Amino acid sequence: MGQIDPRELNSCGRGAARLDRSDVLAFSRRTFLGSAAAGVAFAALPTFSWCRETGSPISSGVLRRALDALERHGLSVAHRDAIGIADFSLPSSAPRFHLLNLADGSVRSHLVAHGRGSDPAHTGWLERFSNEPRSHATSAGAFRTDGIYLGEHGRSIRLEGLDDSNSNAASRAIVVHGAWYVSEEIAKERHVLGRSEGCFAVAQSSIGEVLATLGPGRLIYADKA
């Protein structure tokens, strides 16, 4: 049997993949203090005014909206030491799932697949977001990471949508999981990754770092410029 072309695989699949160490992006930063609300004081958080491009930059608008979302949903997000930013302005062959350390501004970038409903022609570019059930599309907005579990795709983490644009995330079973159709080899050879059913599918070799960095009670923000 010949190799399966990942262009033909639309569902969240299984299998091993390998991803090399991701790029590190450096940010300049300044510190701001959040205001107290409901008797709970927000921790001091750094903001980032610019990004030095090293191959997989976060779009400045997406970065700003992600940090705004962290401030806006502060009471719903228990931990504000790190956030995940999925910048779907980039094609699927580029590292576009960024783990942002809010203490020092460092970023670890990983490949991530988008939903097949967001890219019907499988061009590798996300064309549209959707919150609709059975759309098989990626949703935009702020997500809170909930419980880590062992499921069909191995260790994964559940997500709760915090915005109107992704309020159906939990009922749609949108999670972060590893997938064999996400790898640096596929990105280089095919110039496009496989597609998920709307989940944030990362390389099997990336899922450990993603879960360690974005354990329960943290923010993931998805958008495009």
Coordinates of N, CA and C in Angstrom, one line a residue:
M1 N 0.8 -1.2 0.0 CA 0.0 0.0 0.0 C 0.9 1.2 0.0
G2 N 0.6 2.2 -0.9 CA 1.4 3.4 -1.0 C 1.1 4.4 0.2
Q3 N 1.9 5.4 0.3 CA 1.7 6.4 1.4 C 0.4 7.2 1.2
I4 N -0.2 7.5 2.3 CA -1.4 8.3 2.2 C -1.1 9.7 2.1
D5 N -1.6 10.4 1.2 CA -1.4 11.8 1.1 C -2.2 12.6 2.1
P6 N -1.5 13.3 3.0 CA -2.2 14.0 4.0 C -3.3 15.0 3.5
R7 N -3.2 15.4 2.3 CA -4.2 16.3 1.7 C -5.6 15.6 1.7
E8 N -5.6 14.2 1.7 CA -6.9 13.5 1.6 C -7.4 13.2 3.0
L9 N -6.7 13.5 4.0 CA -7.1 13.1 5.4 C -7.7 14.4 6.1
N10 N -8.9 14.3 6.3 CA -9.6 15.5 6.9 C -9.9 15.4 8.3
S11 N -9.9 14.2 8.9 CA -10.3 14.0 10.3 C -9.1 14.1 11.2
C12 N -9.4 14.1 12.5 CA -8.3 14.1 13.5 C -7.8 12.7 13.6
G13 N -6.6 12.5 13.0 CA -6.0 11.2 12.9 C -5.1 10.8 14.0
R14 N -4.5 9.6 13.9 CA -3.5 9.2 14.9 C -2.2 9.0 14.2
G15 N -1.1 8.8 15.0 CA 0.2 8.4 14.4 C 1.3 9.3 15.0
A16 N 2.5 8.9 14.8 CA 3.6 9.6 15.3 C 4.1 10.7 14.3
A17 N 4.6 11.8 14.8 CA 5.2 12.8 14.0 C 6.4 13.4 14.7
R18 N 7.3 14.0 14.0 CA 8.4 14.6 14.7 C 8.5 16.1 14.3
L19 N 8.8 16.9 15.3 CA 9.0 18.3 15.0 C 10.2 18.8 15.7
D20 N 11.1 19.5 14.9 CA 12.4 20.0 15.5 C 12.1 21.1 16.5
R21 N 13.1 21.5 17.2 CA 13.0 22.6 18.2 C 12.4 23.8 17.5
S22 N 11.5 24.4 18.1 CA 10.9 25.6 17.5 C 11.7 26.8 17.7
D23 N 11.4 27.8 16.8 CA 12.1 29.1 16.9 C 11.7 29.8 18.2
V24 N 12.6 30.7 18.6 CA 12.3 31.5 19.8 C 12.2 33.0 19.3
L25 N 11.1 33.6 19.6 CA 10.9 35.0 19.3 C 11.2 35.9 20.5
A26 N 11.8 37.0 20.3 CA 12.1 37.9 21.4 C 11.2 39.1 21.3
F27 N 10.7 39.5 22.4 CA 9.8 40.7 22.5 C 10.4 41.7 23.4
S28 N 10.2 43.0 23.0 CA 10.4 44.0 24.0 C 9.2 44.1 24.9
R29 N 9.3 44.5 26.1 CA 8.1 44.5 27.0 C 8.2 45.6 28.0
R30 N 7.0 45.9 28.5 CA 6.9 46.8 29.6 C 5.9 46.2 30.5
T31 N 5.9 46.6 31.8 CA 5.0 46.0 32.8 C 3.8 46.9 33.1
F32 N 2.6 46.3 33.2 CA 1.5 47.1 33.6 C 0.8 46.4 34.8
L33 N 0.1 47.1 35.6 CA -0.6 46.6 36.7 C -2.1 46.5 36.4
G34 N -2.7 45.3 36.5 CA -4.1 45.2 36.3 C -4.9 45.8 37.5
S35 N -6.1 46.2 37.3 CA -6.9 46.8 38.4 C -7.5 45.6 39.2
A36 N -7.9 46.0 40.4 CA -8.6 45.0 41.3 C -10.0 44.9 40.9
A37 N -10.6 43.7 40.9 CA -12.0 43.5 40.6 C -12.5 42.4 41.5
A38 N -13.7 42.7 42.1 CA -14.4 41.8 43.0 C -13.5 41.3 44.1
G39 N -12.6 42.2 44.5 CA -11.7 41.9 45.7 C -10.5 41.1 45.3
V40 N -10.3 40.8 44.0 CA -9.2 40.0 43.5 C -8.3 40.9 42.8
A41 N -7.0 41.0 43.2 CA -6.0 41.8 42.5 C -5.4 41.1 41.4
F42 N -5.4 41.7 40.2 CA -4.7 41.0 39.0 C -3.2 41.1 39.3
A43 N -2.5 40.1 38.8 CA -1.0 40.1 38.9 C -0.4 41.0 37.9
A44 N 0.8 41.5 38.1 CA 1.5 42.3 37.2 C 1.8 41.5 35.9
L45 N 1.5 42.0 34.8 CA 1.7 41.3 33.5 C 2.5 42.2 32.6
P46 N 3.5 41.6 31.8 CA 4.2 42.4 30.8 C 3.4 42.5 29.5
T47 N 3.5 43.6 28.8 CA 3.0 43.7 27.5 C 4.1 43.8 26.5
F48 N 3.8 43.6 25.2 CA 4.9 43.5 24.3 C 4.6 44.4 23.1
S49 N 5.5 45.4 22.9 CA 5.2 46.4 21.9 C 5.7 46.1 20.5
W50 N 6.6 45.2 20.4 CA 7.0 44.8 19.0 C 7.7 43.4 19.1
C51 N 7.7 42.8 17.9 CA 8.3 41.5 17.8 C 9.4 41.4 16.8
R52 N 10.6 40.9 17.1 CA 11.7 40.7 16.2 C 11.4 39.5 15.4
E53 N 11.3 39.6 14.1 CA 10.9 38.4 13.3 C 12.1 37.5 13.2
T54 N 11.8 36.2 13.4 CA 12.9 35.2 13.2 C 12.3 34.0 12.5
G55 N 11.4 34.2 11.6 CA 10.9 33.1 10.8 C 9.4 32.8 11.0
S56 N 8.9 33.0 12.2 CA 7.5 32.8 12.5 C 6.9 33.8 13.4
P57 N 6.8 35.1 13.0 CA 6.4 36.1 13.9 C 4.9 36.0 14.2
I58 N 4.5 36.6 15.3 CA 3.1 36.7 15.7 C 2.7 38.1 15.1
S59 N 1.6 38.1 14.4 CA 1.1 39.3 13.8 C 0.8 40.3 15.0
S60 N 1.2 41.6 14.8 CA 1.1 42.5 15.9 C -0.3 42.7 16.4
G61 N -1.3 42.7 15.4 CA -2.7 42.8 15.8 C -3.2 41.7 16.6
V62 N -2.8 40.5 16.2 CA -3.2 39.2 16.9 C -2.6 39.2 18.3
L63 N -1.3 39.6 18.4 CA -0.7 39.7 19.7 C -1.4 40.6 20.6
R64 N -1.7 41.8 20.1 CA -2.4 42.8 20.9 C -3.8 42.3 21.4
R65 N -4.5 41.7 20.5 CA -5.8 41.2 20.9 C -5.7 40.1 21.8
A66 N -4.7 39.2 21.7 CA -4.5 38.1 22.7 C -4.3 38.7 24.1
L67 N -3.4 39.7 24.2 CA -3.1 40.2 25.5 C -4.3 41.0 26.1
D68 N -5.1 41.6 25.2 CA -6.3 42.3 25.6 C -7.3 41.2 26.2
A69 N -7.4 40.1 25.5 CA -8.3 39.0 25.9 C -7.9 38.5 27.3
L70 N -6.6 38.4 27.5 CA -6.1 37.9 28.8 C -6.6 38.9 29.9
E71 N -6.5 40.2 29.6 CA -6.9 41.2 30.6 C -8.4 41.1 30.8
R72 N -9.2 41.0 29.7 CA -10.6 41.0 29.7 C -11.2 39.8 30.4
H73 N -10.6 38.6 30.3 CA -11.1 37.4 30.9 C -10.3 37.0 32.1
G74 N -9.6 38.0 32.7 CA -8.7 37.8 33.9 C -9.3 36.9 35.0
L75 N -10.6 37.2 35.3 CA -11.2 36.4 36.4 C -11.6 35.0 36.0
S76 N -11.6 34.7 34.7 CA -11.9 33.3 34.3 C -10.7 32.5 34.1
V77 N -9.5 33.1 34.1 CA -8.2 32.5 33.8 C -7.4 32.5 35.1
A78 N -7.2 31.3 35.7 CA -6.5 31.2 37.0 C -5.0 31.6 36.9
H79 N -4.4 31.2 35.8 CA -2.9 31.3 35.7 C -2.6 32.2 34.5
R80 N -1.7 33.2 34.8 CA -1.4 34.2 33.7 C 0.1 34.3 33.6
D81 N 0.8 33.1 33.7 CA 2.2 33.1 33.5 C 2.6 32.8 32.0
A82 N 1.7 32.2 31.3 CA 1.9 31.9 29.9 C 0.6 31.8 29.2
I83 N 0.6 32.1 27.9 CA -0.6 32.0 27.0 C -0.2 31.3 25.7
G84 N -1.2 30.7 25.1 CA -1.0 30.2 23.7 C -1.7 31.1 22.7
I85 N -1.0 31.4 21.6 CA -1.6 32.2 20.5 C -1.5 31.5 19.2
A86 N -2.6 31.2 18.7 CA -2.7 30.5 17.3 C -2.9 31.6 16.3
D87 N -1.9 32.0 15.6 CA -2.0 33.1 14.6 C -2.2 32.5 13.2
F88 N -3.5 32.4 12.9 CA -3.9 31.8 11.6 C -3.8 32.7 10.4
S89 N -3.0 33.8 10.6 CA -2.6 34.7 9.4 C -1.6 33.9 8.6
L90 N -1.0 33.0 9.1 CA 0.1 32.2 8.5 C -0.5 30.9 7.9
P91 N 0.2 30.3 6.9 CA -0.3 29.0 6.3 C 0.1 27.9 7.3
S92 N -0.6 26.8 7.1 CA -0.4 25.6 8.0 C 1.0 25.1 8.0
S93 N 1.8 25.4 6.9 CA 3.2 24.9 6.9 C 4.1 25.7 7.7
A94 N 3.7 26.8 8.3 CA 4.5 27.7 9.2 C 4.2 27.4 10.6
P95 N 5.2 27.5 11.5 CA 5.0 27.4 12.9 C 4.1 28.6 13.4
R96 N 2.9 28.4 13.8 CA 1.9 29.5 14.1 C 1.2 29.3 15.4
F97 N 1.6 28.3 16.2 CA 1.0 28.1 17.5 C 2.1 28.5 18.5
H98 N 1.9 29.6 19.1 CA 3.0 30.2 19.9 C 2.7 30.1 21.4
L99 N 3.7 29.6 22.1 CA 3.7 29.6 23.6 C 4.4 30.7 24.1
L100 N 3.7 31.7 24.6 CA 4.3 33.0 25.0 C 4.5 33.0 26.5
N101 N 5.7 33.1 27.0 CA 6.1 33.2 28.4 C 6.0 34.7 28.8
L102 N 5.0 35.0 29.7 CA 4.8 36.3 30.0 C 5.8 36.9 31.0
A103 N 6.6 36.1 31.6 CA 7.6 36.6 32.5 C 8.8 37.2 31.8
D104 N 9.2 36.6 30.7 CA 10.4 37.1 30.0 C 10.2 37.4 28.5
G105 N 9.0 37.2 28.0 CA 8.7 37.6 26.6 C 9.1 36.5 25.6
S106 N 9.7 35.4 26.0 CA 10.2 34.4 25.1 C 9.0 33.6 24.5
V107 N 9.2 33.1 23.3 CA 8.1 32.4 22.6 C 8.7 31.1 22.0
R108 N 7.9 30.0 22.2 CA 8.2 28.8 21.5 C 7.1 28.5 20.5
S109 N 7.5 28.3 19.2 CA 6.5 28.2 18.2 C 6.4 26.8 17.6
H110 N 5.2 26.3 17.4 CA 4.9 25.0 16.9 C 4.0 25.0 15.7
L111 N 4.0 23.9 14.9 CA 3.0 23.8 13.9 C 1.7 23.4 14.5
V112 N 0.6 23.8 13.8 CA -0.8 23.5 14.2 C -1.7 23.4 13.0
A113 N -2.5 22.4 13.0 CA -3.5 22.3 11.9 C -4.8 23.0 12.2
H114 N -5.5 23.5 11.2 CA -6.8 24.1 11.4 C -7.9 23.1 10.9
G115 N -9.1 23.5 11.1 CA -10.2 22.6 10.8 C -10.5 22.6 9.2
R116 N -11.0 21.4 8.8 CA -11.2 21.3 7.3 C -12.4 22.2 6.9
G117 N -13.3 22.5 7.8 CA -14.3 23.5 7.4 C -13.9 24.9 7.2
S118 N -12.7 25.2 7.8 CA -12.1 26.5 7.6 C -11.3 26.6 6.3
D119 N -11.0 25.5 5.7 CA -10.2 25.4 4.5 C -10.7 24.3 3.5
P120 N -11.9 24.5 3.0 CA -12.5 23.4 2.2 C -11.7 22.9 1.0
A121 N -10.9 23.8 0.4 CA -10.1 23.5 -0.8 C -8.7 22.9 -0.4
H122 N -8.4 22.9 0.9 CA -7.2 22.4 1.4 C -6.0 23.1 0.8
T123 N -6.0 24.4 0.8 CA -4.9 25.2 0.3 C -3.8 25.4 1.4
G124 N -4.1 25.2 2.6 CA -3.2 25.4 3.7 C -3.4 26.7 4.4
W125 N -4.4 27.5 3.9 CA -4.7 28.8 4.5 C -6.1 28.8 5.1
L126 N -6.2 29.3 6.3 CA -7.5 29.3 7.0 C -8.3 30.4 6.3
E127 N -9.5 30.1 5.7 CA -10.3 31.1 5.0 C -11.4 31.6 5.9
R128 N -11.9 30.9 6.8 CA -13.0 31.4 7.7 C -13.0 30.6 9.0
F129 N -13.5 31.3 10.0 CA -13.8 30.7 11.3 C -15.3 30.4 11.4
S130 N -15.6 29.5 12.3 CA -17.0 29.2 12.6 C -17.2 28.6 14.0
N131 N -18.3 29.0 14.6 CA -18.6 28.4 15.9 C -19.8 27.4 15.8
E132 N -20.2 27.2 14.6 CA -21.4 26.3 14.4 C -21.1 24.9 14.6
P133 N -22.0 24.1 15.2 CA -21.8 22.7 15.4 C -21.8 22.0 14.0
R134 N -20.9 21.0 13.9 CA -20.8 20.2 12.7 C -20.2 21.0 11.5
S135 N -19.6 22.2 11.8 CA -19.0 23.0 10.8 C -17.6 22.4 10.4
H136 N -17.0 21.7 11.4 CA -15.6 21.1 11.2 C -14.6 22.3 11.0
A137 N -15.0 23.5 11.5 CA -14.1 24.6 11.3 C -13.5 25.0 12.6
T138 N -12.4 25.8 12.5 CA -11.7 26.4 13.7 C -12.5 27.6 14.1
S139 N -12.6 27.8 15.4 CA -13.2 29.0 16.0 C -12.2 30.0 16.4
A140 N -12.6 31.3 16.3 CA -11.7 32.4 16.8 C -12.1 32.8 18.2
G141 N -11.1 33.4 18.9 CA -11.4 33.9 20.2 C -10.6 33.4 21.3
A142 N -11.0 33.7 22.5 CA -10.3 33.2 23.7 C -10.8 31.9 24.2
F143 N -9.9 31.0 24.5 CA -10.3 29.7 25.1 C -9.6 29.6 26.5
R144 N -10.3 28.9 27.4 CA -9.6 28.6 28.7 C -9.3 27.1 28.6
T145 N -8.0 26.7 29.0 CA -7.7 25.3 29.0 C -8.3 24.7 30.3
D146 N -8.9 23.5 30.1 CA -9.5 22.9 31.3 C -8.8 21.6 31.6
G147 N -9.4 20.4 31.7 CA -8.8 19.2 32.2 C -8.0 18.5 31.1
I148 N -6.8 18.0 31.5 CA -6.0 17.1 30.6 C -6.5 15.7 30.8
Y149 N -6.7 15.0 29.7 CA -7.2 13.7 29.7 C -6.5 12.8 28.7
L150 N -6.7 11.5 28.8 CA -6.1 10.5 27.9 C -7.3 10.0 27.0
G151 N -7.2 10.4 25.7 CA -8.3 10.0 24.8 C -7.9 9.3 23.6
E152 N -8.7 9.4 22.6 CA -8.4 8.8 21.3 C -7.1 9.2 20.7
H153 N -6.7 10.4 20.9 CA -5.4 11.0 20.3 C -4.3 11.1 21.4
G154 N -4.4 10.3 22.5 CA -3.4 10.4 23.5 C -3.7 11.5 24.5
R155 N -2.7 12.0 25.1 CA -2.9 13.1 26.1 C -3.4 14.4 25.4
S156 N -4.5 14.9 25.8 CA -5.1 16.1 25.2 C -5.6 17.0 26.3
I157 N -6.0 18.2 25.9 CA -6.6 19.1 26.9 C -7.9 19.7 26.4
R158 N -8.9 19.7 27.2 CA -10.2 20.3 26.9 C -10.2 21.8 26.9
L159 N -11.0 22.4 26.1 CA -11.1 23.9 26.0 C -12.5 24.3 26.3
E160 N -12.6 25.5 26.9 CA -13.9 26.2 27.1 C -13.8 27.5 26.4
G161 N -14.7 27.7 25.5 CA -14.8 29.0 24.7 C -15.3 30.1 25.6
L162 N -14.6 31.3 25.6 CA -14.9 32.4 26.5 C -15.6 33.5 25.8
D163 N -15.7 33.4 24.4 CA -16.2 34.5 23.6 C -17.5 34.0 22.9
D164 N -18.3 34.9 22.4 CA -19.4 34.6 21.5 C -19.0 33.8 20.3
S165 N -17.8 34.1 19.8 CA -17.3 33.5 18.6 C -16.8 32.0 18.8
N166 N -16.7 31.6 20.0 CA -16.3 30.2 20.2 C -17.0 29.5 21.4
S167 N -18.2 30.0 21.7 CA -19.0 29.6 22.8 C -19.4 28.1 22.8
N168 N -19.4 27.5 21.6 CA -19.7 26.1 21.4 C -18.5 25.2 21.5
A169 N -17.4 25.7 21.9 CA -16.2 24.9 21.9 C -16.3 23.6 22.7
A170 N -16.8 23.7 23.9 CA -16.9 22.5 24.7 C -17.9 21.5 24.1
S171 N -19.1 21.9 23.7 CA -20.1 21.0 23.1 C -19.6 20.4 21.8
R172 N -18.7 21.2 21.1 CA -18.2 20.6 19.8 C -17.0 19.7 20.1
A173 N -16.6 19.6 21.4 CA -15.4 18.8 21.7 C -14.1 19.3 21.1
I174 N -14.0 20.6 21.1 CA -12.8 21.2 20.6 C -11.7 21.1 21.6
V175 N -10.6 20.5 21.3 CA -9.5 20.3 22.3 C -8.2 20.6 21.6
V176 N -7.1 20.5 22.4 CA -5.7 20.5 21.8 C -5.2 19.0 21.9
H177 N -4.8 18.5 20.8 CA -4.3 17.1 20.8 C -3.2 16.9 19.8
G178 N -2.5 15.9 19.9 CA -1.4 15.5 18.9 C -2.0 14.8 17.7
A179 N -1.4 15.0 16.6 CA -1.8 14.3 15.3 C -0.7 13.9 14.4
W180 N -0.8 12.8 13.8 CA 0.3 12.3 13.0 C 0.5 13.2 11.7
Y181 N -0.6 13.8 11.3 CA -0.6 14.6 10.0 C 0.0 16.0 10.2
V182 N 0.5 16.3 11.4 CA 1.2 17.5 11.7 C 2.6 17.2 12.0
S183 N 3.5 17.6 11.1 CA 5.0 17.4 11.3 C 5.7 18.3 10.4
E184 N 7.0 18.5 10.7 CA 7.9 19.4 9.9 C 8.1 18.7 8.6
E185 N 8.2 17.4 8.5 CA 8.4 16.7 7.3 C 7.3 16.9 6.3
I186 N 6.0 16.8 6.8 CA 4.9 17.0 5.9 C 4.8 18.5 5.5
A187 N 5.1 19.4 6.3 CA 5.1 20.8 6.0 C 6.1 21.1 4.9
K188 N 7.3 20.4 5.0 CA 8.4 20.7 3.9 C 8.0 20.0 2.6
E189 N 7.6 18.7 2.7 CA 7.3 18.0 1.5 C 6.0 18.3 0.8
R190 N 5.0 18.6 1.6 CA 3.7 18.8 1.0 C 3.3 20.3 0.9
H191 N 4.0 21.1 1.8 CA 3.7 22.5 1.9 C 2.3 22.8 2.5
V192 N 1.7 21.8 3.1 CA 0.4 21.9 3.7 C 0.2 20.7 4.7
L193 N -0.3 21.0 5.9 CA -0.6 20.0 6.8 C -2.0 19.3 6.5
G194 N -2.2 18.2 7.2 CA -3.6 17.7 7.2 C -4.5 18.6 8.0
R195 N -5.8 18.3 8.0 CA -6.8 19.2 8.6 C -7.5 18.4 9.7
S196 N -7.9 19.1 10.7 CA -8.6 18.5 11.9 C -10.1 18.7 11.7
E197 N -10.9 18.4 12.7 CA -12.3 18.6 12.7 C -12.7 19.9 13.4
G198 N -11.6 20.7 13.6 CA -11.8 22.0 14.3 C -10.9 22.1 15.5
C199 N -10.3 21.0 15.9 CA -9.4 21.0 17.0 C -8.1 21.7 16.7
F200 N -7.3 22.1 17.7 CA -6.0 22.5 17.6 C -5.1 21.3 17.6
A201 N -4.7 20.8 16.4 CA -3.9 19.6 16.3 C -2.5 19.9 16.1
V202 N -1.6 19.5 17.0 CA -0.2 19.8 16.9 C 0.6 18.5 16.7
A203 N 1.9 18.6 16.5 CA 2.7 17.4 16.3 C 2.7 16.6 17.6
Q204 N 2.8 15.3 17.4 CA 2.9 14.4 18.6 C 4.1 14.8 19.4
S205 N 5.2 15.2 18.8 CA 6.4 15.6 19.6 C 6.2 16.9 20.3
S206 N 5.2 17.7 19.9 CA 4.9 19.0 20.5 C 3.9 19.0 21.7
I207 N 3.1 17.9 21.7 CA 2.0 17.9 22.6 C 2.5 18.0 24.1
G208 N 3.6 17.3 24.4 CA 4.1 17.3 25.8 C 4.4 18.7 26.2
E209 N 5.1 19.5 25.4 CA 5.5 20.9 25.8 C 4.3 21.8 25.8
V210 N 3.4 21.6 24.9 CA 2.1 22.4 24.9 C 1.3 22.2 26.2
L211 N 1.2 20.9 26.6 CA 0.4 20.6 27.8 C 1.1 21.1 29.1
A212 N 2.5 21.0 29.1 CA 3.2 21.4 30.2 C 3.2 22.9 30.4
T213 N 3.1 23.6 29.3 CA 3.1 25.1 29.3 C 1.7 25.6 29.5
L214 N 0.7 25.0 28.9 CA -0.6 25.5 28.9 C -1.6 24.5 29.7
G215 N -1.2 24.1 30.9 CA -2.0 23.2 31.7 C -3.3 23.9 32.0
P216 N -4.2 23.3 32.8 CA -5.5 23.8 33.1 C -5.4 25.2 33.7
G217 N -6.4 26.1 33.2 CA -6.5 27.4 33.8 C -5.7 28.5 33.1
R218 N -5.4 28.2 31.8 CA -4.6 29.2 31.1 C -5.4 29.6 29.8
L219 N -4.9 30.6 29.1 CA -5.6 31.2 27.9 C -4.9 30.7 26.7
I220 N -5.8 30.3 25.7 CA -5.3 30.2 24.3 C -6.2 31.1 23.5
Y221 N -5.5 31.9 22.6 CA -6.2 32.9 21.8 C -6.0 32.5 20.3
A222 N -7.1 32.5 19.5 CA -7.0 32.1 18.1 C -7.6 33.3 17.3
D223 N -6.9 33.7 16.2 CA -7.3 34.8 15.4 C -6.4 34.8 14.2
K224 N -6.7 35.8 13.3 CA -5.8 36.1 12.2 C -5.9 37.6 11.9
A225 N -4.8 38.1 11.3 CA -4.7 39.5 11.0 C -5.7 40.0 10.0

